[in-house]
PDB file of C-alpha atoms and ligand atoms in Angstrom:
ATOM      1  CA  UNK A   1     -16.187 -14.213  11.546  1.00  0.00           C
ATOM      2  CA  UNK A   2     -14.551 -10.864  10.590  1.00  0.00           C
ATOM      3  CA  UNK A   3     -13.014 -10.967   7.316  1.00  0.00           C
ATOM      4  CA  UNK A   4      -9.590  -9.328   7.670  1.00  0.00           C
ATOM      5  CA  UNK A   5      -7.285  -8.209   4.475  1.00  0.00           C
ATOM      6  CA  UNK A   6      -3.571  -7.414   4.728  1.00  0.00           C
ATOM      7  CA  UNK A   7      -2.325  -4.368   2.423  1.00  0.00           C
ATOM      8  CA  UNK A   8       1.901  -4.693   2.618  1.00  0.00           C
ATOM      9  CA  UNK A   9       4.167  -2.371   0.520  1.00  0.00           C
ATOM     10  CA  UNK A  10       6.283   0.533   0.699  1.00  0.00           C
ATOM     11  CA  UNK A  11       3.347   3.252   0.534  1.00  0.00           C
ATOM     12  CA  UNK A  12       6.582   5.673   0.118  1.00  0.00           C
ATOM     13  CA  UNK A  13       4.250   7.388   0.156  1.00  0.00           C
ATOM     14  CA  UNK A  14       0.862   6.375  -0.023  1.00  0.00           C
ATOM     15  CA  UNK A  15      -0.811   7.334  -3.618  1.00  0.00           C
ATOM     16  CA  UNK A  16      -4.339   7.811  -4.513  1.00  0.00           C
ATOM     17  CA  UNK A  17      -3.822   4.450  -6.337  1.00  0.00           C
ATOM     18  CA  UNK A  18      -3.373   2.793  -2.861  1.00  0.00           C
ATOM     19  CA  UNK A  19      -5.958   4.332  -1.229  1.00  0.00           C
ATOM     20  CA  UNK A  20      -8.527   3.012  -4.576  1.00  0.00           C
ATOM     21  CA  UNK A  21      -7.241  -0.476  -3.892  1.00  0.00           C
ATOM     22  CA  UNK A  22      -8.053  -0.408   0.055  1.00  0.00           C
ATOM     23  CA  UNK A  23     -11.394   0.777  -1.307  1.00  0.00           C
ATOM     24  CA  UNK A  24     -12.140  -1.726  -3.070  1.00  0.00           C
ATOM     25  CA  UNK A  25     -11.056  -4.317  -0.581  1.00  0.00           C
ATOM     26  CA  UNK A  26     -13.414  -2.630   1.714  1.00  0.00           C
ATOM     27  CA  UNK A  27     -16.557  -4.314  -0.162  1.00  0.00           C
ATOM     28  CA  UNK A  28     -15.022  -7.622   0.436  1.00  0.00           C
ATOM     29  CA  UNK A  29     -13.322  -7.547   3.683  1.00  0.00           C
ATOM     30  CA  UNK A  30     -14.719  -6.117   6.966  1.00  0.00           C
ATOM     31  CA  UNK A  31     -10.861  -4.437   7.592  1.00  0.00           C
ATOM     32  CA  UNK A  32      -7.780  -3.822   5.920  1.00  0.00           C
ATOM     33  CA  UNK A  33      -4.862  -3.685   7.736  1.00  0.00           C
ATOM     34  CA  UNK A  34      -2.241  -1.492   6.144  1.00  0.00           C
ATOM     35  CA  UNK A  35       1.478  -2.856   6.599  1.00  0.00           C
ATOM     36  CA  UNK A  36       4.227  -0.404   5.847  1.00  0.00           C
ATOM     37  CA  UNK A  37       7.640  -2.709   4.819  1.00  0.00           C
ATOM     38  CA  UNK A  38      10.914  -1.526   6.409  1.00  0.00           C
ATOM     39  CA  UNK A  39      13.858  -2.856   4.690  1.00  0.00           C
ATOM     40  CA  UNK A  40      13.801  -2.514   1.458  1.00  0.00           C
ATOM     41  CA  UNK A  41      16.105  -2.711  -1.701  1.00  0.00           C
ATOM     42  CA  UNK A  42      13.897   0.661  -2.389  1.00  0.00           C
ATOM     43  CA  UNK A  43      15.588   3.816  -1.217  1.00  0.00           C
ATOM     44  CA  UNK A  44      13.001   5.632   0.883  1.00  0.00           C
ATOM     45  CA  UNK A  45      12.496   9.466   1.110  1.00  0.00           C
ATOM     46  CA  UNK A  46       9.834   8.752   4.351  1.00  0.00           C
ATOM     47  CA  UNK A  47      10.920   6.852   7.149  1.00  0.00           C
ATOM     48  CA  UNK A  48       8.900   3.714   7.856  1.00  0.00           C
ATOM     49  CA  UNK A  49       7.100   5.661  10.961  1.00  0.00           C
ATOM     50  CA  UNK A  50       6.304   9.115   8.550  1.00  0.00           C
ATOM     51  CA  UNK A  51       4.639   6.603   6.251  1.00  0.00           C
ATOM     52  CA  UNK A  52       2.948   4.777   8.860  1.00  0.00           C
ATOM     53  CA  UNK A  53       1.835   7.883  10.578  1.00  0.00           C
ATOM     54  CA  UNK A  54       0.311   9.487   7.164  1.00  0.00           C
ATOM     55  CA  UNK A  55      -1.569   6.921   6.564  1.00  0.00           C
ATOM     56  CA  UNK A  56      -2.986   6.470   9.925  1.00  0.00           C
ATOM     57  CA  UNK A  57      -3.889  10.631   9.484  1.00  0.00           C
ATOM     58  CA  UNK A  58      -5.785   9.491   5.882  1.00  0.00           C
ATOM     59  CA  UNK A  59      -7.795   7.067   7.860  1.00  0.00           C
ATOM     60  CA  UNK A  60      -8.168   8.384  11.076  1.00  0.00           C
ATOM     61  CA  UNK A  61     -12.087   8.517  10.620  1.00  0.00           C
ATOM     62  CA  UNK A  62     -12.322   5.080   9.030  1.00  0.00           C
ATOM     63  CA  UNK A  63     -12.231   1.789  11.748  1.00  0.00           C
ATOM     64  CA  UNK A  64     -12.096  -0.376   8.812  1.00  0.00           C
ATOM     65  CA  UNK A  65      -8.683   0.938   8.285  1.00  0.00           C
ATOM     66  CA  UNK A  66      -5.231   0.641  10.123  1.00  0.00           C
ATOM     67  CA  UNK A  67      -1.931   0.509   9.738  1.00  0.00           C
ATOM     68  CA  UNK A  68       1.045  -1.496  11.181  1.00  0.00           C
ATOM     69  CA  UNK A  69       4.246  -1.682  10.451  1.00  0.00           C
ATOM     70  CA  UNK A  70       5.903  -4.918   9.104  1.00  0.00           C
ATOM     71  CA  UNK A  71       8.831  -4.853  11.158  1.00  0.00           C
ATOM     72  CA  UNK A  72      11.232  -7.677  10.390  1.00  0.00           C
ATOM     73  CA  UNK A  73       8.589 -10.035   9.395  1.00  0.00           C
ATOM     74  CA  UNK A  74       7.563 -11.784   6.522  1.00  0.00           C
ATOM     75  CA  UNK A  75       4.596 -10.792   5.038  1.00  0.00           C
ATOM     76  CA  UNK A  76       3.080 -13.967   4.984  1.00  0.00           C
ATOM     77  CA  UNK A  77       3.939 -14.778   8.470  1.00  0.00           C
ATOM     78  CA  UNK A  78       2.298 -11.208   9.903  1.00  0.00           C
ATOM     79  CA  UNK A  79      -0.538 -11.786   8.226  1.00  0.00           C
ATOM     80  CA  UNK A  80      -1.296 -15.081   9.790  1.00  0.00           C
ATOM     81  CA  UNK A  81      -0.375 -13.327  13.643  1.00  0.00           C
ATOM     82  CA  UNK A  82      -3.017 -10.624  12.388  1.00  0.00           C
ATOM     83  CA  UNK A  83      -5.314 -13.410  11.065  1.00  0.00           C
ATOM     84  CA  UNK A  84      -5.687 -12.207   7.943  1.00  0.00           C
ATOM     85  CA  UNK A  85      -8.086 -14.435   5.230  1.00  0.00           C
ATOM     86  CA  UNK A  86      -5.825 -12.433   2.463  1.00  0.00           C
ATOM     87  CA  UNK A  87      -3.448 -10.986   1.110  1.00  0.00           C
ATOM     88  CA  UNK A  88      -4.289  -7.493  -0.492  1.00  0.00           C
ATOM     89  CA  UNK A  89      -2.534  -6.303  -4.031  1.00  0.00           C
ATOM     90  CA  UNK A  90      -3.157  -4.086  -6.635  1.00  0.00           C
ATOM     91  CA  UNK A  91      -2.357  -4.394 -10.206  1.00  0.00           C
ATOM     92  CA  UNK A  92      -1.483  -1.193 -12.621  1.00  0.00           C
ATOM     93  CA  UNK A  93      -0.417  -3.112 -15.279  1.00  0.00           C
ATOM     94  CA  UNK A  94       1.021  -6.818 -16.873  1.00  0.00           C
ATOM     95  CA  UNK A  95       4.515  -5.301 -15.590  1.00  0.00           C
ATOM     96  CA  UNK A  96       2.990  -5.565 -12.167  1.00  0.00           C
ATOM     97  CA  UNK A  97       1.734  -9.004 -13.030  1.00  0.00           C
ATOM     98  CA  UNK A  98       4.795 -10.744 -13.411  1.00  0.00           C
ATOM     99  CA  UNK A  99       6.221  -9.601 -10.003  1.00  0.00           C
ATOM    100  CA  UNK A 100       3.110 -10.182  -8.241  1.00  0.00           C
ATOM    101  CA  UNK A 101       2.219 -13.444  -9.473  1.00  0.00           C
ATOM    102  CA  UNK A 102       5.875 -14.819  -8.321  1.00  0.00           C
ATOM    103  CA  UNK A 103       5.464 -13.455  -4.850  1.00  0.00           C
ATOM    104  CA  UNK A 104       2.013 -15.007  -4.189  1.00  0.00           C
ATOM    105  CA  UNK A 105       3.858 -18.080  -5.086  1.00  0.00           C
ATOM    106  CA  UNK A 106       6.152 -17.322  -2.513  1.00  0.00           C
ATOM    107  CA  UNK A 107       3.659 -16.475   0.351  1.00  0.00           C
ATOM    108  CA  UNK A 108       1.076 -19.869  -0.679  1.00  0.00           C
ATOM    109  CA  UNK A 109       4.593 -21.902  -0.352  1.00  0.00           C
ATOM    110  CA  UNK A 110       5.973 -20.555   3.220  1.00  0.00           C
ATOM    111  CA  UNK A 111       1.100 -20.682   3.796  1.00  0.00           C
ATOM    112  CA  UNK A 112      -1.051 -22.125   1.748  1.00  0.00           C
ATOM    113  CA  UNK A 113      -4.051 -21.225   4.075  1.00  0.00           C
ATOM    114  CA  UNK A 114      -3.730 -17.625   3.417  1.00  0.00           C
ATOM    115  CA  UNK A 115      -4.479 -16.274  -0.449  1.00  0.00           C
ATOM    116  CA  UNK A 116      -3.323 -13.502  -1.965  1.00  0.00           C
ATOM    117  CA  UNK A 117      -5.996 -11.102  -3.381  1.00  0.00           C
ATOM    118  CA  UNK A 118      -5.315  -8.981  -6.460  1.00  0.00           C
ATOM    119  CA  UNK A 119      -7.817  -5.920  -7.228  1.00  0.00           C
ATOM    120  CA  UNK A 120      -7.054  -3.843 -10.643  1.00  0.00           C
ATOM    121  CA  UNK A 121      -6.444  -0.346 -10.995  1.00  0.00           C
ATOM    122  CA  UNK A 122      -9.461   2.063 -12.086  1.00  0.00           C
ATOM    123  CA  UNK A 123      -8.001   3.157 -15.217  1.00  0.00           C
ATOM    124  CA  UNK A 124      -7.235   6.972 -14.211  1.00  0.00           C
ATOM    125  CA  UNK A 125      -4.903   5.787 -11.436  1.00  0.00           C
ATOM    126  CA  UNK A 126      -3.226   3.251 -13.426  1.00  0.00           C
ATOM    127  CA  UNK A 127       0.058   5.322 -14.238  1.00  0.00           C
ATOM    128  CA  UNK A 128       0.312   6.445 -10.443  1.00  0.00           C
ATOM    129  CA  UNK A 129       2.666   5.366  -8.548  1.00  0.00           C
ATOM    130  CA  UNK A 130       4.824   6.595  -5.340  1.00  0.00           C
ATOM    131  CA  UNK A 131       7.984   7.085  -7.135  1.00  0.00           C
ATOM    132  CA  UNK A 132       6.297   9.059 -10.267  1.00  0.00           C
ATOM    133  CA  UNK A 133       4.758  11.395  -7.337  1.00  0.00           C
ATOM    134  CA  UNK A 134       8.076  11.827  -5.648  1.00  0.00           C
ATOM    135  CA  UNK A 135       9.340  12.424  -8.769  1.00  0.00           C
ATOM    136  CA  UNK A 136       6.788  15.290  -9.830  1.00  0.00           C
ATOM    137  CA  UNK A 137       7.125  16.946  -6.157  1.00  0.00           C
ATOM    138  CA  UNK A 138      10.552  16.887  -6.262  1.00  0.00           C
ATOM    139  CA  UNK A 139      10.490  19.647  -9.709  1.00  0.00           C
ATOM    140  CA  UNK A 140       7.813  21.761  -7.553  1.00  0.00           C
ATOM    141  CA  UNK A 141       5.039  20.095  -9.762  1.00  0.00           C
ATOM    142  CA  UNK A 142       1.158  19.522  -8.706  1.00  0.00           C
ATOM    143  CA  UNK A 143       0.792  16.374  -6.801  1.00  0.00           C
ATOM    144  CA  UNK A 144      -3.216  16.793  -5.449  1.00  0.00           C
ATOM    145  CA  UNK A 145      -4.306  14.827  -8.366  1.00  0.00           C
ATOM    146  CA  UNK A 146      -2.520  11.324  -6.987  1.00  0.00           C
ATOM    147  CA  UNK A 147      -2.120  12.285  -3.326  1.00  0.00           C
ATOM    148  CA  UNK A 148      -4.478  12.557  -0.565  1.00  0.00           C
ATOM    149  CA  UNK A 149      -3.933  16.550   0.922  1.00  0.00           C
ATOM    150  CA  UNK A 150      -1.883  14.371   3.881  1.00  0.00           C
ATOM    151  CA  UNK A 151       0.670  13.018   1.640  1.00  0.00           C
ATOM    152  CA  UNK A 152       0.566  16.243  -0.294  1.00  0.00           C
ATOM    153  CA  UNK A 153       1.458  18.408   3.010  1.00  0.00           C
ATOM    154  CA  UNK A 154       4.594  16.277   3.579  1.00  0.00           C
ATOM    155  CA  UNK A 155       5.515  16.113   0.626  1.00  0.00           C
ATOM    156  CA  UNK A 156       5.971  19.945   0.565  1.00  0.00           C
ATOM    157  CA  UNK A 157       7.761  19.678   3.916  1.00  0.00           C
ATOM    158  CA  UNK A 158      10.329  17.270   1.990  1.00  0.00           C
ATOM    159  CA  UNK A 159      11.459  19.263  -0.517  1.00  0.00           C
ATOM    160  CA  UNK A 160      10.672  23.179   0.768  1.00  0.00           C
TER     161      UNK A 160
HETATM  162  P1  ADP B 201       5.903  -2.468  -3.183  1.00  0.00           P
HETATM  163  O1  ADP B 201       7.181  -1.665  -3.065  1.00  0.00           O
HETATM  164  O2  ADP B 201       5.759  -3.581  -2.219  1.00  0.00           O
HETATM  165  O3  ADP B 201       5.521  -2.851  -4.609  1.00  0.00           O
HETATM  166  P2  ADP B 201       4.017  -0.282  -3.249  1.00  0.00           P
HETATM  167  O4  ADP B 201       3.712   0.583  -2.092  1.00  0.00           O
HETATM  168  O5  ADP B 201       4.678   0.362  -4.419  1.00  0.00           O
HETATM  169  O6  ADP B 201       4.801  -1.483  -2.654  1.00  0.00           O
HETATM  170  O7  ADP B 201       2.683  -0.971  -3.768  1.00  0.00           O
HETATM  171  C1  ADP B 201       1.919  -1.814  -2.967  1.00  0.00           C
HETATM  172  C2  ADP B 201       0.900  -2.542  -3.846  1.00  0.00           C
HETATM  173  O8  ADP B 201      -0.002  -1.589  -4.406  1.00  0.00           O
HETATM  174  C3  ADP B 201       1.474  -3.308  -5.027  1.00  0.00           C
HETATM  175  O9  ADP B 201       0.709  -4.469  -5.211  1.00  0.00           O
HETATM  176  C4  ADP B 201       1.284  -2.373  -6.185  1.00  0.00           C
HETATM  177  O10 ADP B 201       1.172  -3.072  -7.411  1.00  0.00           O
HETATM  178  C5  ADP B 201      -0.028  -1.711  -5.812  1.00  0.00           C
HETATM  179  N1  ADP B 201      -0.186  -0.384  -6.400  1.00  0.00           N
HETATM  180  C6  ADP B 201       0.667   0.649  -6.350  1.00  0.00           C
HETATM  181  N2  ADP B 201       0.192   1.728  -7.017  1.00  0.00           N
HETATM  182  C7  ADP B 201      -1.003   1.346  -7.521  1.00  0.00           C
HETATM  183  C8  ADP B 201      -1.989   1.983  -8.345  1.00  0.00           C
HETATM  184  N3  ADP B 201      -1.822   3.207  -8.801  1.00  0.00           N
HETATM  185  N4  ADP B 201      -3.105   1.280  -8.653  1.00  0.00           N
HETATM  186  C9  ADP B 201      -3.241   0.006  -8.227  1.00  0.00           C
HETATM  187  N5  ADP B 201      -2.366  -0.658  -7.462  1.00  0.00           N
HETATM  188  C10 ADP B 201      -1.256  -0.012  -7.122  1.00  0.00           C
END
């Protein structure tokens, strides 16, 4: 049976960090399936569709990878229509931990079938994030380091 991993979050926009932790769930699932949230508390510079269609440009020569969007689901609930084994995160840091460890929680109680998966951050991504690279592009600062060329491209467009 085809192992199948679900990646939600924001991916506003997608980082290099991301794209290490879909990686790395590549050598234990068969696909990840990228789901870009909607509503959010988050204020969002890309549209759930730009983010959605960036990241299908990033892995448009990679079959193991795609990307839906989460619509008005819950996350747990999509991943069981997508029939998903798990439940991809990535950790940075214990400030992620606390978060992510109450939201598993969340998902096992609405599923218990479905676990979440946590991989940690290779140490030179570990301070990326999306808002830090909004943040930098915003001031006219070099973003290549944490973004793929993609992200970096629309990024530009944003704020020329
Ligand atoms: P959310 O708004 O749902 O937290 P994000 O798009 O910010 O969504 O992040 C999605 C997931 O990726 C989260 O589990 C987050 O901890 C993880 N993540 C974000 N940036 C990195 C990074 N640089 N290294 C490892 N994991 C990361």
């Amino acid at each position: 049976m085809k192992k199948i991993g679900m990646y939600p979050g924001s991916f506003d926009p997608m980082t290099k960090g991301h794209m290490d932790i879909v990686k790395k769930a590549l050598t234990i699932f068969d696909e990840v399936v990228i789901a870009v949230l909607e509503n959010s508390s988050k204020t969002m510079l890309f549209k759930p569709d730009e983010r959605k269609k960036m990241i299908e440009e990033i892995y448009v020569n990679d079959e193991r990878v795609r990307c839906i969007s989460l619509g008005s689901k819950l996350t747990i609930n999509l991943a069981e229509e997508i029939s998903a084994q798990g439940i991809i995160r990535g950790l940075r840091a214990m400030s992620d931990f606390e978060y992510e460890f109450q939201i598993a929680n969340i998902n096992r109680s609405q599923n218990e079938k479905i676990e979440s998966i946590f991989f940690t951050a290779t140490d030179k991504f570990t301070y990326v994030s999306s808002s830090m690279v909004k943040e930098i592009a915003l001031y006219k600062g070099k973003v290549e380091e944490f973004v793929d060329p993609v992200v970096q491209k629309e990024l530009e467009k944003k704020f020329s």
